[in-house]
PDB file of C-alpha atoms in Angstrom:
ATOM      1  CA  UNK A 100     -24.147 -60.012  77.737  1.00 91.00           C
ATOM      2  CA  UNK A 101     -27.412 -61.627  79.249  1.00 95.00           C
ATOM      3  CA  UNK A 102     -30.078 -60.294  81.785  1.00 97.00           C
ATOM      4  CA  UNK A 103     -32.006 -63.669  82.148  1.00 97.00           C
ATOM      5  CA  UNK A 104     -35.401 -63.517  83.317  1.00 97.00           C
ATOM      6  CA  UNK A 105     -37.321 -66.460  84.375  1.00 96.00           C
ATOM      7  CA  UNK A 106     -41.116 -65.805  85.843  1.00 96.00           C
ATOM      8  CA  UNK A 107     -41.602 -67.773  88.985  1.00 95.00           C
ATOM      9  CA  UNK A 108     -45.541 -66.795  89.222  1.00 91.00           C
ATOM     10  CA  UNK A 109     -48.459 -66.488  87.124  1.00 88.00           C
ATOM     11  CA  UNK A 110     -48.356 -62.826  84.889  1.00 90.00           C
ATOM     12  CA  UNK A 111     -45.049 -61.227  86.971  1.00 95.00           C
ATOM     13  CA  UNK A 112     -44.470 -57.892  87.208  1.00 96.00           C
ATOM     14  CA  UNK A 113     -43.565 -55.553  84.052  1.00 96.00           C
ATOM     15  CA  UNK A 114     -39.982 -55.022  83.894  1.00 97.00           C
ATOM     16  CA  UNK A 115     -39.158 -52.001  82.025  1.00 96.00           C
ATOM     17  CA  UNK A 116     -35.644 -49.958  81.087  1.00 96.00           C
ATOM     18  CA  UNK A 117     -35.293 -47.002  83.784  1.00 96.00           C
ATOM     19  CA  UNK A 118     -36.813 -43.952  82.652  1.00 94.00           C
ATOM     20  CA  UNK A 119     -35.405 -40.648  83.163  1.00 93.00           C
ATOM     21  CA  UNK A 120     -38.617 -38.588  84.190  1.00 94.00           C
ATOM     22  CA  UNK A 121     -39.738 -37.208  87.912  1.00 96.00           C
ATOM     23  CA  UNK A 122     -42.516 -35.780  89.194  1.00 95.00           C
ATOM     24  CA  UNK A 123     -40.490 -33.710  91.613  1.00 95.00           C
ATOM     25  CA  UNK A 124     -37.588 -32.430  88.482  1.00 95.00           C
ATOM     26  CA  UNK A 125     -40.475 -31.578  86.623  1.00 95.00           C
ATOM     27  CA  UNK A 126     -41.861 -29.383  89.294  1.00 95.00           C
ATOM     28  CA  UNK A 127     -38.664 -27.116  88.796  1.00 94.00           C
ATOM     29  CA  UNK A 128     -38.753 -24.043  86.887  1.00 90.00           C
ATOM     30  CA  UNK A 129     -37.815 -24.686  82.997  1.00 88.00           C
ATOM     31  CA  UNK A 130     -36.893 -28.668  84.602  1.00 92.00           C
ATOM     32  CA  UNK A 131     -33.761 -27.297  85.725  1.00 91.00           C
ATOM     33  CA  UNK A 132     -33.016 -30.864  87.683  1.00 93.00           C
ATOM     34  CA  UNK A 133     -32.871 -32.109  83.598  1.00 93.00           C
ATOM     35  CA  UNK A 134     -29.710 -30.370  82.835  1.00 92.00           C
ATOM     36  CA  UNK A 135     -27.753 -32.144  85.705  1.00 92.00           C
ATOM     37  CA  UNK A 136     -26.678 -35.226  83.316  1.00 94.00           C
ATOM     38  CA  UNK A 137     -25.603 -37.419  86.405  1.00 94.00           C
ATOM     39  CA  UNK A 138     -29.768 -37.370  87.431  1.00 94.00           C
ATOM     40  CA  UNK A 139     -31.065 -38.249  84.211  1.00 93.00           C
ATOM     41  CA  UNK A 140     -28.108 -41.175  84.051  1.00 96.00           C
ATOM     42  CA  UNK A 141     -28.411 -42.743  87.355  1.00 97.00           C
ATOM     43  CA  UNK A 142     -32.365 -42.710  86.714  1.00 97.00           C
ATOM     44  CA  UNK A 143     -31.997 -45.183  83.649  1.00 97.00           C
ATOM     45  CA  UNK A 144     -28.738 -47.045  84.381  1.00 97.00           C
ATOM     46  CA  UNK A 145     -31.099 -49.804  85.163  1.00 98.00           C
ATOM     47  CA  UNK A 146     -34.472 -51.549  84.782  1.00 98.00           C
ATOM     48  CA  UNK A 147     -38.013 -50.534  86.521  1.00 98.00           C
ATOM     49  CA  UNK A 148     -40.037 -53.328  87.967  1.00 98.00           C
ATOM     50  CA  UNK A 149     -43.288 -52.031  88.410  1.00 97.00           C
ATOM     51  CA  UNK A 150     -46.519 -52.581  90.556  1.00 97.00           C
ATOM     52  CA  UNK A 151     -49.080 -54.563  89.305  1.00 96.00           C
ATOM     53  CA  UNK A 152     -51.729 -53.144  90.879  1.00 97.00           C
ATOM     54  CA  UNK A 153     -52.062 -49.738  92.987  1.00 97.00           C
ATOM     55  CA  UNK A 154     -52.490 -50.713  97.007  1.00 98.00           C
ATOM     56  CA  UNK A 155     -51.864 -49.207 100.732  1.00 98.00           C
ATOM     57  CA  UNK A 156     -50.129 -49.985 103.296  1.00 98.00           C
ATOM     58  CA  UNK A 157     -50.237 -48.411 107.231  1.00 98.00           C
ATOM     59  CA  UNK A 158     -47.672 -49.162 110.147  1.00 98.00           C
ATOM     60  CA  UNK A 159     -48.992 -48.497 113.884  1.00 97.00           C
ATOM     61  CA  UNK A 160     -45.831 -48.541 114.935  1.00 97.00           C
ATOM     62  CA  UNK A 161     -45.579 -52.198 116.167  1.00 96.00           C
ATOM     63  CA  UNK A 162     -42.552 -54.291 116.445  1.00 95.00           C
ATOM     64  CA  UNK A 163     -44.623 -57.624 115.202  1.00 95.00           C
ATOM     65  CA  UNK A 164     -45.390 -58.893 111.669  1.00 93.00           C
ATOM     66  CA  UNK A 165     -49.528 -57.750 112.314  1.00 95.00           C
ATOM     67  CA  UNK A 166     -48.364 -53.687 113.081  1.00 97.00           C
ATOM     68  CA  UNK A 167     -48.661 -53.774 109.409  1.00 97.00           C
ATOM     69  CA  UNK A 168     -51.933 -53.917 107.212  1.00 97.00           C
ATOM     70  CA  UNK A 169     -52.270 -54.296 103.658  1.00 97.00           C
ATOM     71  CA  UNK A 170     -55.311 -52.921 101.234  1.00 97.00           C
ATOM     72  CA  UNK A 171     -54.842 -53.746  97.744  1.00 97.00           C
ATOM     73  CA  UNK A 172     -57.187 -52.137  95.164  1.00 97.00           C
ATOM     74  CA  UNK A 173     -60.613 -53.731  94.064  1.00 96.00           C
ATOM     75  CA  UNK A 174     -58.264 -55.043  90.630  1.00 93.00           C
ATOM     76  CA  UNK A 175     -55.528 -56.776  92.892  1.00 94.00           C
ATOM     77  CA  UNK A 176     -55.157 -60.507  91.821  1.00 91.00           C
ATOM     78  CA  UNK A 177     -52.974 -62.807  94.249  1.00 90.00           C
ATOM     79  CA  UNK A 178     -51.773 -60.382  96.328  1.00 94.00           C
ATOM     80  CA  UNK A 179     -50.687 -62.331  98.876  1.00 89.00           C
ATOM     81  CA  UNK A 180     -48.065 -63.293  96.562  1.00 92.00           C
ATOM     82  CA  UNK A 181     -46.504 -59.615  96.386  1.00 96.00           C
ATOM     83  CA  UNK A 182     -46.711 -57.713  99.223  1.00 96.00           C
ATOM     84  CA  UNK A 183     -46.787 -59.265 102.465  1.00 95.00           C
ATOM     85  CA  UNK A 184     -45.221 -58.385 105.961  1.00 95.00           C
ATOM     86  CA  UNK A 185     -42.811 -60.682 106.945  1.00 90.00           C
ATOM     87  CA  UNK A 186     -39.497 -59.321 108.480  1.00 92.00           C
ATOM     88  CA  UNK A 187     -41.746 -57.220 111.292  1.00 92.00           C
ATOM     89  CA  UNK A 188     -39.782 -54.125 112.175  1.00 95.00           C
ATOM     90  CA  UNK A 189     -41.543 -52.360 109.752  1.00 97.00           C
ATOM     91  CA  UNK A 190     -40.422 -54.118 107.084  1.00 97.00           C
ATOM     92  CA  UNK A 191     -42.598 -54.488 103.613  1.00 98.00           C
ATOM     93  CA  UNK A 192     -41.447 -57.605 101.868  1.00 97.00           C
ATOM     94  CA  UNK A 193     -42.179 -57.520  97.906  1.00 98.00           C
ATOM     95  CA  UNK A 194     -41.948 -60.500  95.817  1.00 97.00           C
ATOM     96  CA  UNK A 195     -40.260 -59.653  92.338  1.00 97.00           C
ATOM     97  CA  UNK A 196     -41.935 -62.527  90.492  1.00 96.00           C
ATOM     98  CA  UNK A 197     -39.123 -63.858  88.718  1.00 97.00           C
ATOM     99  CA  UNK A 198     -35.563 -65.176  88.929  1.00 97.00           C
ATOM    100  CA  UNK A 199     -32.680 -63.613  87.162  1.00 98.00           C
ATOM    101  CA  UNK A 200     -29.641 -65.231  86.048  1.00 98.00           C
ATOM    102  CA  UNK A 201     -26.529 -63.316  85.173  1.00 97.00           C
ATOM    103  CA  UNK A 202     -23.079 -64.070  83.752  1.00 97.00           C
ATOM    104  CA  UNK A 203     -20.391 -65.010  85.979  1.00 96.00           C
ATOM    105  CA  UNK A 204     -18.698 -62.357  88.640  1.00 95.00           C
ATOM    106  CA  UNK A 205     -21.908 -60.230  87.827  1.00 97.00           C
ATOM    107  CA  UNK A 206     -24.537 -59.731  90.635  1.00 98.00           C
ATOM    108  CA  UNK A 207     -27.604 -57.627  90.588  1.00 98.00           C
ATOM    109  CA  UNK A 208     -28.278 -54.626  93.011  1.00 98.00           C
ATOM    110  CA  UNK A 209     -31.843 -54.099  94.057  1.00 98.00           C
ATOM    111  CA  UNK A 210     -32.700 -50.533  95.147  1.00 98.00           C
ATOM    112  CA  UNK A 211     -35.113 -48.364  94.563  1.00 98.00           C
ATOM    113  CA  UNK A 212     -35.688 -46.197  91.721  1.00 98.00           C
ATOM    114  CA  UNK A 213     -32.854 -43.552  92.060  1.00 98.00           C
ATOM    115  CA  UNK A 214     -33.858 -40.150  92.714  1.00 97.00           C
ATOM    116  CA  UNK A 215     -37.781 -41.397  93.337  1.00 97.00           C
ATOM    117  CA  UNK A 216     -38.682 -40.636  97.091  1.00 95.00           C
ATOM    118  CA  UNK A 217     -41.613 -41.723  99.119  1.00 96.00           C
ATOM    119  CA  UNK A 218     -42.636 -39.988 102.385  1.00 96.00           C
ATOM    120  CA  UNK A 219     -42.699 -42.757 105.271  1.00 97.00           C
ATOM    121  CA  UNK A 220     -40.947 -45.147 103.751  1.00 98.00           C
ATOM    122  CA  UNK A 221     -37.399 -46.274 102.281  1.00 98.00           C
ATOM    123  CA  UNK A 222     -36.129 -48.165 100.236  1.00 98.00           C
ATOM    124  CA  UNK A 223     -33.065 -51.187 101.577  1.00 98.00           C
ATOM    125  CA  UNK A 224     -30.555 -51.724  99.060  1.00 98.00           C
ATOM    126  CA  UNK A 225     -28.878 -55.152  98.041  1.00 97.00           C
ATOM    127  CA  UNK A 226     -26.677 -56.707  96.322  1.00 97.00           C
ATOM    128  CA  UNK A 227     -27.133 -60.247  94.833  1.00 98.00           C
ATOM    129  CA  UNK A 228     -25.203 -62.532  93.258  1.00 97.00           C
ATOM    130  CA  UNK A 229     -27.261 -63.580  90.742  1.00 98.00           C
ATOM    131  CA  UNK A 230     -24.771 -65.351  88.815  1.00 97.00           C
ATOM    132  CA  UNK A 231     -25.237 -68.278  90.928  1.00 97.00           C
ATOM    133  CA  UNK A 232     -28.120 -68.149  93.054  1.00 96.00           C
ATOM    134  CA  UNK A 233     -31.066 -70.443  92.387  1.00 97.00           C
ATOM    135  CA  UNK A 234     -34.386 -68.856  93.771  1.00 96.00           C
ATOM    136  CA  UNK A 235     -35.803 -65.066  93.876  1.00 96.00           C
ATOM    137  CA  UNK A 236     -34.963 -62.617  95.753  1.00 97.00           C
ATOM    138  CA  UNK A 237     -37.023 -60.357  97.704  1.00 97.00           C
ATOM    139  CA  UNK A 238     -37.384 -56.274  97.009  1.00 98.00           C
ATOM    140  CA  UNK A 239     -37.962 -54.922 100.693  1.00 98.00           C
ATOM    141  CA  UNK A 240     -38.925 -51.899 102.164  1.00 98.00           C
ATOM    142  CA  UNK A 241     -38.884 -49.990 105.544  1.00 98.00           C
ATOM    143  CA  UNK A 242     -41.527 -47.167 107.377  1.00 98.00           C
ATOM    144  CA  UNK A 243     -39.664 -44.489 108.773  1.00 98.00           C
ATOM    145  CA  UNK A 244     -42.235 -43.739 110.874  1.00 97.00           C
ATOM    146  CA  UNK A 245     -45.923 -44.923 112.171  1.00 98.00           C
ATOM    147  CA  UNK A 246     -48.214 -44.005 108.736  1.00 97.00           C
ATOM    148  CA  UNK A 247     -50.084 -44.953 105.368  1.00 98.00           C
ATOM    149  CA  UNK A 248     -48.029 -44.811 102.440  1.00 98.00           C
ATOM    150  CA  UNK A 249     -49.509 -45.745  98.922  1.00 98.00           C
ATOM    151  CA  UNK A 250     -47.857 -47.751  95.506  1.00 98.00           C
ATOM    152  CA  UNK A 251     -49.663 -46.734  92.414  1.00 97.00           C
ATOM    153  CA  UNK A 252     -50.383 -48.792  89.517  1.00 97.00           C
ATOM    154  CA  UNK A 253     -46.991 -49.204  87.384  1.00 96.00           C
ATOM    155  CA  UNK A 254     -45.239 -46.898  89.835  1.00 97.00           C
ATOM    156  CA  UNK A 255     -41.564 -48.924  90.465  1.00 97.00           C
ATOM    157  CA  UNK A 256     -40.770 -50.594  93.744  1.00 98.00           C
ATOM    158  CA  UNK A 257     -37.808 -52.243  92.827  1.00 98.00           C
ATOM    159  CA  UNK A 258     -35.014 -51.243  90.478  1.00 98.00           C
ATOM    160  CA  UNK A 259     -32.239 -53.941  89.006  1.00 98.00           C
ATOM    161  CA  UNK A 260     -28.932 -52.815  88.055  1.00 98.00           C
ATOM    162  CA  UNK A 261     -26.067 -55.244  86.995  1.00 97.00           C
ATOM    163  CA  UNK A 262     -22.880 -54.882  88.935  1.00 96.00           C
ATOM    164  CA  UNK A 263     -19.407 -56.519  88.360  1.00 95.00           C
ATOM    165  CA  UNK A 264     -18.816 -56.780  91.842  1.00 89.00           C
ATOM    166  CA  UNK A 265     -15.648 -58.583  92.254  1.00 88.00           C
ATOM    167  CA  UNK A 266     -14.214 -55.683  90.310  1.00 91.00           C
ATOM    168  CA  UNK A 267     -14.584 -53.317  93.080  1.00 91.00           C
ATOM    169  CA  UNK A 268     -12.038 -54.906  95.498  1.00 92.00           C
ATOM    170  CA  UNK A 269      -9.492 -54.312  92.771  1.00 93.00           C
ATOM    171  CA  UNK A 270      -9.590 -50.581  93.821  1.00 94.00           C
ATOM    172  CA  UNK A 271      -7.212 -48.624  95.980  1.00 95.00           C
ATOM    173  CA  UNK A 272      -7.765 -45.254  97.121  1.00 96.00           C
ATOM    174  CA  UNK A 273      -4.886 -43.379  96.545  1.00 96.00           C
ATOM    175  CA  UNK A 274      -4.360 -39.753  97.810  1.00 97.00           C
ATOM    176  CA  UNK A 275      -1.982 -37.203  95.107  1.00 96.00           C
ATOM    177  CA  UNK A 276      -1.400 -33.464  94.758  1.00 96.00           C
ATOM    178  CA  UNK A 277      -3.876 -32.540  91.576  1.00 94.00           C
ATOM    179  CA  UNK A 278       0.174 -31.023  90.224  1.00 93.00           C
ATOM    180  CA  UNK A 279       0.749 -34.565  90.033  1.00 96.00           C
ATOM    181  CA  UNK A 280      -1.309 -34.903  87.113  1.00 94.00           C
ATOM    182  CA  UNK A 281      -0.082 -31.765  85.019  1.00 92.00           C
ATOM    183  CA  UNK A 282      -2.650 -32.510  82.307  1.00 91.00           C
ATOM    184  CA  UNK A 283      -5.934 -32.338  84.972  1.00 92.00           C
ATOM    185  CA  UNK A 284      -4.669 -29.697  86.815  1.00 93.00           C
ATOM    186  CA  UNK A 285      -4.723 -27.354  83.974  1.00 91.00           C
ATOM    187  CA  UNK A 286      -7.801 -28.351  82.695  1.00 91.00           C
ATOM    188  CA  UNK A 287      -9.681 -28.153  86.423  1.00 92.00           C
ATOM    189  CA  UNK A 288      -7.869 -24.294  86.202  1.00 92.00           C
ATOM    190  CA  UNK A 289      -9.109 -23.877  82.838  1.00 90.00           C
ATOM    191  CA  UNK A 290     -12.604 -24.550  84.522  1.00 91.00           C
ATOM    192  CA  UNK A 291     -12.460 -22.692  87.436  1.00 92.00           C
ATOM    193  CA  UNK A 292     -11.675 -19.608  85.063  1.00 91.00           C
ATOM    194  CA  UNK A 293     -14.586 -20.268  83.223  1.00 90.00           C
ATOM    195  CA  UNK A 294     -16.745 -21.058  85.400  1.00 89.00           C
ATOM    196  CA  UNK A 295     -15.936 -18.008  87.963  1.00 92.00           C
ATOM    197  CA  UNK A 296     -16.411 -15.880  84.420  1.00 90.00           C
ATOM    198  CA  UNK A 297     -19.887 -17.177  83.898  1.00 89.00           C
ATOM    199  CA  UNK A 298     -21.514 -17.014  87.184  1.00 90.00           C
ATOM    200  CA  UNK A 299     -19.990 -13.316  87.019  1.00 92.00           C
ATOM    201  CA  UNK A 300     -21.808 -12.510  83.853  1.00 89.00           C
ATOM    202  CA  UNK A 301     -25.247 -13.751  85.439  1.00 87.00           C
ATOM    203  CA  UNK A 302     -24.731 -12.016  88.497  1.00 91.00           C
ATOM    204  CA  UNK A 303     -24.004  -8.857  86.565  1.00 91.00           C
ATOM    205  CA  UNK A 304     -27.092  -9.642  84.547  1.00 91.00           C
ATOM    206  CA  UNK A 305     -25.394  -9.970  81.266  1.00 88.00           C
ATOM    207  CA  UNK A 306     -28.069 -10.833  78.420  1.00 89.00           C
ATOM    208  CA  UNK A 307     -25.814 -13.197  76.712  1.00 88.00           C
ATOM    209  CA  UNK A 308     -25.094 -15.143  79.832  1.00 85.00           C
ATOM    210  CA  UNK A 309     -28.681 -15.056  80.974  1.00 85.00           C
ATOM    211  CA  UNK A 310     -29.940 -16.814  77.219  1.00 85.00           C
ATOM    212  CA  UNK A 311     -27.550 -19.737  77.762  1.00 85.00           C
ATOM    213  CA  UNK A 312     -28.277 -19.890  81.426  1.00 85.00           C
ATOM    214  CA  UNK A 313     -26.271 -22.966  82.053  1.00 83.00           C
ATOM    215  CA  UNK A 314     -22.978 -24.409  80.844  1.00 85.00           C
ATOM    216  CA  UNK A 315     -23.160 -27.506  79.032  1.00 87.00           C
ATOM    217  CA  UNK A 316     -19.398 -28.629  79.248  1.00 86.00           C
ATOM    218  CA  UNK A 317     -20.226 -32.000  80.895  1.00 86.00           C
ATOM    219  CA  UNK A 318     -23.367 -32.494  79.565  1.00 87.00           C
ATOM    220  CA  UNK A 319     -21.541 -32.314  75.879  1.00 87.00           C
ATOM    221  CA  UNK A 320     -18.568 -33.685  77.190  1.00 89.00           C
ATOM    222  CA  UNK A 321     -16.397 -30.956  76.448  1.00 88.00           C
ATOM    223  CA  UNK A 322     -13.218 -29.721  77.614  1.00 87.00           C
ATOM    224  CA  UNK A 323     -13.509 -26.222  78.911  1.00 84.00           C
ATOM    225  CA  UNK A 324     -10.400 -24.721  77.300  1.00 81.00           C
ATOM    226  CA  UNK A 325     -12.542 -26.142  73.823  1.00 74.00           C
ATOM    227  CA  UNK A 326      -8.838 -26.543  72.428  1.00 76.00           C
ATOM    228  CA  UNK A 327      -9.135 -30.578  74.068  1.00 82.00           C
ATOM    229  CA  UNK A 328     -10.491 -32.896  71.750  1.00 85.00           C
ATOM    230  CA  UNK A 329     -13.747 -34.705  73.319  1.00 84.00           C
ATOM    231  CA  UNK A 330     -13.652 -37.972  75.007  1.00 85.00           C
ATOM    232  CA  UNK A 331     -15.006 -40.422  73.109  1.00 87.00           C
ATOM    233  CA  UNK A 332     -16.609 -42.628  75.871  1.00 87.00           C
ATOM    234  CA  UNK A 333     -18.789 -39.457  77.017  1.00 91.00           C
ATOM    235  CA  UNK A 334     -22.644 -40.532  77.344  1.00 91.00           C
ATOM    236  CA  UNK A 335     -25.297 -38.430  77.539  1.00 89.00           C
ATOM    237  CA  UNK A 336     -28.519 -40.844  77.051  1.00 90.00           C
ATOM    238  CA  UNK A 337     -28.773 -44.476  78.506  1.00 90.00           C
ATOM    239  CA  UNK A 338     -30.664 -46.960  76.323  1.00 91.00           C
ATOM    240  CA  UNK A 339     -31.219 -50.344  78.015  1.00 94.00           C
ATOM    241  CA  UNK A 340     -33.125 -53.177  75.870  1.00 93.00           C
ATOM    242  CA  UNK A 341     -36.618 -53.801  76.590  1.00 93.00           C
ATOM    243  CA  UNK A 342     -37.654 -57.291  77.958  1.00 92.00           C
ATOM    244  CA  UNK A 343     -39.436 -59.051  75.466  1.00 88.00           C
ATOM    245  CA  UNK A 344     -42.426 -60.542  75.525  1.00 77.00           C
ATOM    246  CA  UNK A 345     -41.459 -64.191  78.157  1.00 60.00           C
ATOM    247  CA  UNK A 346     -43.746 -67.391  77.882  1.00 55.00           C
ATOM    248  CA  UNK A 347     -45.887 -67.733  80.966  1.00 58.00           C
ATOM    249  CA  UNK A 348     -44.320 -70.743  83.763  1.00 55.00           C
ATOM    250  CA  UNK A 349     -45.999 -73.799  83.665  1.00 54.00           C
ATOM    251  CA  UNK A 350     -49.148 -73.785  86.416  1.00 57.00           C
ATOM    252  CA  UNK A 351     -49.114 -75.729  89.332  1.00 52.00           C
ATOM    253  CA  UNK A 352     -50.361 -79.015  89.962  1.00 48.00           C
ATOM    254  CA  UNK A 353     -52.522 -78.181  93.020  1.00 47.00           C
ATOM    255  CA  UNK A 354     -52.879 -74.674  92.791  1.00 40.00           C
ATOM    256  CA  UNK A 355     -54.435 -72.490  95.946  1.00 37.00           C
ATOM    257  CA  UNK A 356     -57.413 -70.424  95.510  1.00 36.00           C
ATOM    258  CA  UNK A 357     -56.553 -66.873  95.843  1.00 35.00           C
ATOM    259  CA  UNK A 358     -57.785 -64.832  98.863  1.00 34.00           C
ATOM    260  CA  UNK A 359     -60.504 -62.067  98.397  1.00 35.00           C
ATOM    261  CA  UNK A 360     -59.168 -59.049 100.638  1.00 35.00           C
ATOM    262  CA  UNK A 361     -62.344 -57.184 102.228  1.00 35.00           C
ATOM    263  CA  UNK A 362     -60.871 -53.519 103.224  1.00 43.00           C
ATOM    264  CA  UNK A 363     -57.595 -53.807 105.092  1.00 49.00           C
ATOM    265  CA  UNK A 364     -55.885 -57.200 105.626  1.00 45.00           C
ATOM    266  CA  UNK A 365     -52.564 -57.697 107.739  1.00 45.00           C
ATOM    267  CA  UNK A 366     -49.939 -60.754 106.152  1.00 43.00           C
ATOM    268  CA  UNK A 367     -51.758 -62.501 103.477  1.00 40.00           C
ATOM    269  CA  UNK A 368     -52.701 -66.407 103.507  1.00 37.00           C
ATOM    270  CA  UNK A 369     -50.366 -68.867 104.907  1.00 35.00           C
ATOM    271  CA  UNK A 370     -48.899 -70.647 102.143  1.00 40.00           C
ATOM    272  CA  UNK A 371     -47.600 -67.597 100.436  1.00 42.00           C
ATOM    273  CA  UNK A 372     -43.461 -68.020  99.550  1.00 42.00           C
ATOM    274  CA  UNK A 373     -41.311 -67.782 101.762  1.00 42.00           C
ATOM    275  CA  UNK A 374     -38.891 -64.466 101.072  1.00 42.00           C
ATOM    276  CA  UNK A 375     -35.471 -65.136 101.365  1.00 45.00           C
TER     277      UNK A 375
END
């Protein structure tokens, strides 16, 4: 299985393998937000693509492509090429810098970063099919209300995640009594039983119970009756290959000179690409 990569601009932005770590789950006492497995998976069931350069952006409000401005730091090289506004609404429009290429009846969804929030701003989701299509897509952004927001240096604005989509359609929700699946009925009693038993014991202030603070039956993968042998598909750590290093594309013929921002800018020059 290939993730091709193909830059479509000079030095694109890093792509890197999801990484587990918030600011906000760290904030928790002992990093309780850590020992909820499903967090720490959906943060690295994919790859980062990261800033290039820290920059701010501030929506008046306006309908029109000019409500929003633009002020990249004093290290931020072509950004016209990035970050422009585009859709109006609203709308940031990022440029990913490169063109992916997946195998066939596999698409790509671009999203945010999961569980990474920004105040004034959301991320819109998509999904691509990047089996076929020939040009970039575009990683895009919405205010929620009138504001400044800021992207730090390496911090993610787009996250890639490969997706058998076709696959989906092959589902069909189907409602059953839990009884009619002896076999997950017990085991969701011999849970309940457990679980009713634990939360006892810390109420009660049990010292035994209060050491292990948490059960770890999922984050093990274990059974809760312990008698069930472990599934052997259970993950518990995502490791996703690293891009290596790509060779640079080929410079245009007539290349523009870049534009020098002075404080706050609005769109970026004219011949910037087009987003799709």
């Amino acid at each position: 299985m290939r993730l091709e990569c193909f830059p479509v601009r000079p030095n694109p932005p890093q792509i890197v393998p999801g990484r587990p770590d918030r600011d906000w789950m760290d904030s928790f006492a002992a990093r309780h937000p850590y020992r909820c497995l499903p967090l720490s998976m959906a943060n690295t069931t994919g790859w980062d693509i990261l800033c290039p350069f820290g920059f701010e952006i501030e929506w008046n409000g306006g309908l029109d492509a000019e409500s929003i401005r633009f002020k990249p730091d004093a290290d931020a090289t072509l950004f016209e090429h990035f970050a422009v506004s585009h859709f109006t609404h609203g709308v940031v429009t990022f440029h990913v810098g490169w063109l992916f290429r997946t195998p066939p009846g596999w698409a790509l969804r671009a999203s945010g970063a999961p569980n990474r929030f920004k105040h004034g701003i959301a991320p819109l989701e998509g999904l691509v099919e990047t089996d076929w299509l020939p040009y970039p897509f575009t990683m895009n952004w919405r205010f929620t209300a009138p504001g400044r927001v800021r992207f730090e240096k390496d911090e993610p604005f787009c996250f890639i995640q490969p997706v058998e989509h076709r696959k989906v359609e092959a589902f069909e929700p189907v409602g059953l009594p839990l009884e009619a699946d002896s076999d997950l009925a017990k085991q969701y009693e011999a849970w309940k039983d457990v679980r009713s038993e634990f939360n006892n014991r810390m109420a009660a202030g049990d010292p035994e119970a209060v050491k292990q603070a948490w059960q770890r039956y999922y984050f093990r993968g274990e059974y809760p009756d312990q008698a069930t042998t472990r599934p052997d598909n259970h993950v518990n750590k995502r490791r996703l290959a690293p891009l290596p290093d790509t060779p640079r594309p080929a410079p245009k013929p007539q290349a523009a000179a870049a534009v020098q921002f002075q404080g706050w800018s609005t769109t970026g020059s004219a011949d910037k690409p087009k987003p799709d």
